[in-house]
CSV table of C-alpha atoms in Angstrom, one decimal:
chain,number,residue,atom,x,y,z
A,1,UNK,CA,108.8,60.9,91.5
A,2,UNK,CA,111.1,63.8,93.1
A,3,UNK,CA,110.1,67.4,92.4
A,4,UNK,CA,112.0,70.3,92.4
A,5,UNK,CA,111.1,73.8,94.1
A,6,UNK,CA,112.5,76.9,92.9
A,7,UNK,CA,114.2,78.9,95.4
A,8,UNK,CA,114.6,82.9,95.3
A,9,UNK,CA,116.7,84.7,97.6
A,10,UNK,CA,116.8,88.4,96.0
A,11,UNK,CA,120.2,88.3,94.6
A,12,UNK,CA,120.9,89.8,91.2
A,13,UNK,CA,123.5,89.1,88.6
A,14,UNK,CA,126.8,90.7,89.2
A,15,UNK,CA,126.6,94.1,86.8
A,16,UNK,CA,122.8,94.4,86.7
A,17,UNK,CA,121.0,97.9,88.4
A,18,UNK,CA,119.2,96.2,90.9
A,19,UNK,CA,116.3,98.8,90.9
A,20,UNK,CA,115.6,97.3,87.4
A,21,UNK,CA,116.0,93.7,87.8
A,22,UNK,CA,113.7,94.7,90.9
A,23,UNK,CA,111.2,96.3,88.3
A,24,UNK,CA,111.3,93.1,85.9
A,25,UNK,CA,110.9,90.9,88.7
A,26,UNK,CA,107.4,92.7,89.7
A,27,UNK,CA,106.4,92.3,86.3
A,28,UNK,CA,107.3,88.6,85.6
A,29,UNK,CA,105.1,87.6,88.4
A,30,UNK,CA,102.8,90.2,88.5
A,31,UNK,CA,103.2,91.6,92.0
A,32,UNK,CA,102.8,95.2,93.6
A,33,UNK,CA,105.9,97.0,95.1
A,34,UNK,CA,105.4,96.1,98.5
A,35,UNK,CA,105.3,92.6,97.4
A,36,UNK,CA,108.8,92.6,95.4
A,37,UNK,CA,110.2,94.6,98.8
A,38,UNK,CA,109.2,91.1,100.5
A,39,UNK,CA,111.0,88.7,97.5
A,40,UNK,CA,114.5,91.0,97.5
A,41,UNK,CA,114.7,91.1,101.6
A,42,UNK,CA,116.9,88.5,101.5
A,43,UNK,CA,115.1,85.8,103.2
A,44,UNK,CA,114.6,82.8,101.0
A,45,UNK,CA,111.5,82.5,99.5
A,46,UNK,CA,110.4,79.1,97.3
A,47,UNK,CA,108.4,80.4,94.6
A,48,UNK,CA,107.1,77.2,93.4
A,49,UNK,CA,107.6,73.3,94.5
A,50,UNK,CA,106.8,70.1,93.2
A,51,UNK,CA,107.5,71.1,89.6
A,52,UNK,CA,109.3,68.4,87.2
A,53,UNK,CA,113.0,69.0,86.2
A,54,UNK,CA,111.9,71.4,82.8
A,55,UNK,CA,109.1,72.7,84.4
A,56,UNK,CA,111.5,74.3,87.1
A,57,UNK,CA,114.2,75.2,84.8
A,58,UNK,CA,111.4,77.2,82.7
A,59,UNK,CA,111.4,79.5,86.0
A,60,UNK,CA,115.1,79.5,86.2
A,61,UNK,CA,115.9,80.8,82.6
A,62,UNK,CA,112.6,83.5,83.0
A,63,UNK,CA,114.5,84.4,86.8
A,64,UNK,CA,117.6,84.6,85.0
A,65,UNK,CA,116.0,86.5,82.2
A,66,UNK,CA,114.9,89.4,84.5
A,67,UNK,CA,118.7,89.5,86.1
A,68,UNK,CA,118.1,88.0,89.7
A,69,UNK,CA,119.8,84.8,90.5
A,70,UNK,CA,117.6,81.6,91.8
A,71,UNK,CA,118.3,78.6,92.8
A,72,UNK,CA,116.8,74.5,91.6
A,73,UNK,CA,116.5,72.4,95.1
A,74,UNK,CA,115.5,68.9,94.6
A,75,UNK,CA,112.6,67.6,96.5
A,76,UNK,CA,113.4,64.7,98.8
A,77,UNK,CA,110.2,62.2,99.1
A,78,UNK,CA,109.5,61.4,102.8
A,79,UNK,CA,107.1,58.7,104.5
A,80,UNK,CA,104.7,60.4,106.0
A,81,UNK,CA,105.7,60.5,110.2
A,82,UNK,CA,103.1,60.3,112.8
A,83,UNK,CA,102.6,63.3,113.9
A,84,UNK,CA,104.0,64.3,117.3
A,85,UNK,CA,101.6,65.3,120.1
A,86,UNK,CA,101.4,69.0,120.4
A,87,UNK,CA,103.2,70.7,123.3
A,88,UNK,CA,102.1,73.7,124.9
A,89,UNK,CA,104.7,76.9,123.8
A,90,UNK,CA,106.9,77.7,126.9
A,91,UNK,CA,105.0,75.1,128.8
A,92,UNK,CA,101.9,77.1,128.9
A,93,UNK,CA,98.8,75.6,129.0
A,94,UNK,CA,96.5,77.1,126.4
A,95,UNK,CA,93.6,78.8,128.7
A,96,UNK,CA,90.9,77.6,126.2
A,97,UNK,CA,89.7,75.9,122.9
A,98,UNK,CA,90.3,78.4,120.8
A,99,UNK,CA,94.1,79.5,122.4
A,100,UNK,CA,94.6,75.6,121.6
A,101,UNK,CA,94.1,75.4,118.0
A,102,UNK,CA,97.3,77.8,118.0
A,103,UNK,CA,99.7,75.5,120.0
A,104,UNK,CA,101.1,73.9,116.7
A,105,UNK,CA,101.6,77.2,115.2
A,106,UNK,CA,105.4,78.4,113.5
A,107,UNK,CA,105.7,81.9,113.8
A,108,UNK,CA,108.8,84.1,113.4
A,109,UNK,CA,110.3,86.1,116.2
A,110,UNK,CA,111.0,88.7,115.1
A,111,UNK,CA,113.0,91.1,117.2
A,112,UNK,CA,111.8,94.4,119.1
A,113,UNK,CA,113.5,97.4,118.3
A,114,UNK,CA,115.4,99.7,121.2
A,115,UNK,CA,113.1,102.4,122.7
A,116,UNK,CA,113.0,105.3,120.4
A,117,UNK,CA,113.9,103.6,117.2
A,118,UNK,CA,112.6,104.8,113.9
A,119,UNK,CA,110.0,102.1,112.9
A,120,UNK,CA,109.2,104.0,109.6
A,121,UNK,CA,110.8,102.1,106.4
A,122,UNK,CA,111.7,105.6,104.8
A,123,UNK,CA,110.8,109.3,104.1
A,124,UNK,CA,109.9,110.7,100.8
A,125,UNK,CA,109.2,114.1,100.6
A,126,UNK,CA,106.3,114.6,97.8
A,127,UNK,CA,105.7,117.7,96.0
A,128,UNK,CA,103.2,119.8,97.2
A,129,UNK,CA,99.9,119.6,95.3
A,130,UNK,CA,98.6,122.7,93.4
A,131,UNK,CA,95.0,122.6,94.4
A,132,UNK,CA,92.7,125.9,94.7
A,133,UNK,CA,91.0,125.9,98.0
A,134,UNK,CA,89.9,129.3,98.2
A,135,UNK,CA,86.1,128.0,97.8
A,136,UNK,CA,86.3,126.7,100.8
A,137,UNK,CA,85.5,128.1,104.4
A,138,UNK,CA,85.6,127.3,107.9
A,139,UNK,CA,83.0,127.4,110.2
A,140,UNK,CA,83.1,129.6,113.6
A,141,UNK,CA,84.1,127.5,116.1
A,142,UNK,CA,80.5,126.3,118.2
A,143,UNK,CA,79.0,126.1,115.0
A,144,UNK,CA,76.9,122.7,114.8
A,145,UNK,CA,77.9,121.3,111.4
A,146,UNK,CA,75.3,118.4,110.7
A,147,UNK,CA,72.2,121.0,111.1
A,148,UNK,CA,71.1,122.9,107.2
A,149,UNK,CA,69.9,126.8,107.7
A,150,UNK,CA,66.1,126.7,107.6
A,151,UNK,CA,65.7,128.3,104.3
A,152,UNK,CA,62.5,129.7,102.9
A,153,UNK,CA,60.3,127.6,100.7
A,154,UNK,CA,60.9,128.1,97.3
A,155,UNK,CA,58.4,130.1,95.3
A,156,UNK,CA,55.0,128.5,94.0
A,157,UNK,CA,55.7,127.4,90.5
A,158,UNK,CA,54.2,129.6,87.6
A,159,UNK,CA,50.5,127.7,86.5
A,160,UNK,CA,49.1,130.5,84.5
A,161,UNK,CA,50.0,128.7,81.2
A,162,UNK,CA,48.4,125.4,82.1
A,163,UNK,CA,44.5,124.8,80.9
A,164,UNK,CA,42.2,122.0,81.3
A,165,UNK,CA,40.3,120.5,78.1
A,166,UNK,CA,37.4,118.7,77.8
C-alpha cells in the first residue's frame, strides 16, 4: 500500500500576513519560535510520511487552515537494496572505531561566511528594566568575597523564667 508524506516548504497563501500564518503554524503543532524559524526557512521539510490518502489530506486542510501552503507527495514502495559498502569521506581512512561509525553519515555543508561577517540572526533593542539596586554594594577591590566577618556570639538566651518541678 503507498503512503503519502506531507511536505511543508514555508510558503503562505497569497494575501495572508505571514507573521500570523507564522503564529498559527506554532500553534497547530505546538512548537516554540525558534522551531517555526526552522519550518518557514524555506527548506523543505516532511512533516509526516506514510500516512493514508485522508489521513494526509487531514494535514493539508489544517495547513491550509492556518494560511501556509503544503504539498501531498505520494510514497513510492521500493525493494529493499543491499546496502552498498561504506566508503571513507574524501578517501580518508577513519583513524579509529569510533571515527568509523561516522563514515555513512549525511550531513549538510553548509557554507562559511567571509571574515568579518555578522553571524548574529538580528538585534533587538529591549527596554531597559526598572529595577532598584541601590541595596546593593561593591566590595573594595582585594577584598576576599567567600570569607563571613567573625562576628560576636550572640547573647546567652534569657533562662530566668524557666523552673524545674518535681
Amino acid at each position: 500500500m503507498a503512503g503519502f508524506e506531507v511536505v511543508f516548504q514555508g510558503q503562505v497563501q497569497p494575501g495572508l500576513d505571514p507573521a500570523q500564518v507564522r503564529a498559527r503554524i506554532g500553534q497547530l503543532f505546538q512548537v516554540d519560535e525558534r522551531q517555526v524559524e526552522m519550518l518557514f526557512s524555506g527548506r523543505r521539510i516532511v512533516i509526516k510520511s506514510g500516512l493514508d490518502e485522508q489521513a494526509a489530506q487531514r494535514y493539508r486542510q489544517a495547513i491550509e487552515r492556518a494560511g501556509a501552503q503544503c504539498e501531498l507527495v505520494p510514497l513510492q514502495e521500493e525493494p529493499p537494496a543491499a546496502a552498498p559498502a561504506p566508503a571513507p569521506a574524501r578517501g580518508v581512512a577513519p583513524r579509529d572505531e569510533f571515527m568509523a561509525a561516522f563514515v555513512d553519515v549525511q550531513a549538510p555543508d553548509f557554507p562559511l561566511a567571509e571574515p568579518g561577517a555578522d553571524m548574529q540572526d538580528s538585534y533587538t533593542d529591549h527596554p531597559p528594566l526598572n529595577i532598584d539596586l541601590s541595596a546593593f554594594t561593591l566590595a573594595p577591590p582585594g577584598t576576599d568575597l567567600d570569607q563571613r566577618p567573625d562576628l560576636p556570639p550572640p547573647p546567652a538566651p534569657d533562662t530566668s523564667h524557666l523552673r524545674l518541678q518535681d
